[in-house]
Amino acid sequence: VAGDRHDLLRARAFLAQPLNAVLTAAFVLALFHHAQLGLQVVIEDYVHVRWLEIALQVVVKFTAVLASIASLLAIVRIALGA
């Protein structure tokens, strides 16, 4: 438990640096974009029912955007010490 608290403090100190927060946010955006593109290719290659393909693409994009927003909000909250 004490180690967990130390890790949290180190993460907060790391993200308190503006450059680190910006680079972490850029990494998160690239990560979710890359994941969405990868899943898009898998869906295009293996789902052959058109309506299902479109529905899955929408779900994947929506999930990627939602996860990106949640991650960015978490980064901002930690960076600002909230």
XYZ file of C-alpha atoms in Angstrom:
82
model
C 0.000 0.000 0.000
C 2.821 2.413 0.839
C 4.446 1.665 -2.518
C 1.188 2.434 -4.314
C 1.039 5.854 -2.689
C 4.636 6.519 -3.714
C 3.831 5.532 -7.329
C 0.837 7.869 -7.350
C 2.941 10.757 -6.100
C 5.588 10.051 -8.731
C 2.950 9.966 -11.477
C 1.516 13.271 -10.284
C 4.982 14.837 -10.154
C 5.700 13.534 -13.659
C 2.455 14.919 -15.119
C 2.840 18.216 -13.244
C 5.557 19.065 -15.777
C 3.699 20.702 -18.717
C 5.839 19.056 -21.395
C 5.292 15.615 -19.870
C 1.529 16.174 -19.690
C 1.381 17.315 -23.321
C 3.514 14.410 -24.547
C 1.452 11.928 -22.531
C -1.745 13.377 -24.020
C -0.284 13.122 -27.535
C 0.715 9.512 -26.849
C -2.794 8.673 -25.616
C -4.376 10.217 -28.724
C -1.980 8.333 -31.007
C -2.597 5.117 -29.071
C -6.377 5.208 -29.427
C -6.179 6.334 -33.059
C -3.824 3.458 -33.853
C -6.088 0.987 -32.023
C -9.130 2.257 -33.908
C -7.353 1.936 -37.256
C -6.228 -1.598 -36.423
C -9.712 -2.691 -35.450
C -11.100 -1.019 -38.567
C -8.872 -3.187 -40.768
C -9.843 -6.342 -38.878
C -13.539 -5.505 -39.233
C -13.157 -4.727 -42.946
C -11.316 -8.007 -43.543
C -13.464 -10.378 -41.510
C -17.002 -8.964 -41.276
C -18.857 -9.515 -44.536
C -22.348 -8.379 -43.548
C -22.487 -4.717 -44.557
C -24.834 -3.439 -41.826
C -22.855 -5.263 -39.141
C -19.575 -3.891 -40.497
C -20.910 -0.331 -40.353
C -22.351 -0.831 -36.873
C -19.066 -2.232 -35.570
C -17.098 0.625 -37.149
C -19.353 3.141 -35.401
C -19.009 1.336 -32.067
C -15.223 1.168 -32.382
C -14.909 4.860 -33.315
C -17.284 5.925 -30.555
C -15.381 3.834 -28.005
C -12.038 5.241 -29.168
C -13.298 8.816 -28.873
C -14.877 8.172 -25.483
C -11.733 6.489 -24.141
C -9.576 9.314 -25.528
C -11.688 11.948 -23.822
C -11.693 10.045 -20.528
C -7.918 9.607 -20.703
C -7.302 13.259 -21.529
C -9.534 14.361 -18.660
C -7.614 12.069 -16.312
C -4.302 13.505 -17.500
C -5.539 17.069 -16.991
C -6.910 16.248 -13.541
C -3.667 14.632 -12.434
C -1.543 17.383 -14.021
C -3.487 20.099 -12.238
C -3.477 18.239 -8.947
C -7.243 17.929 -8.718
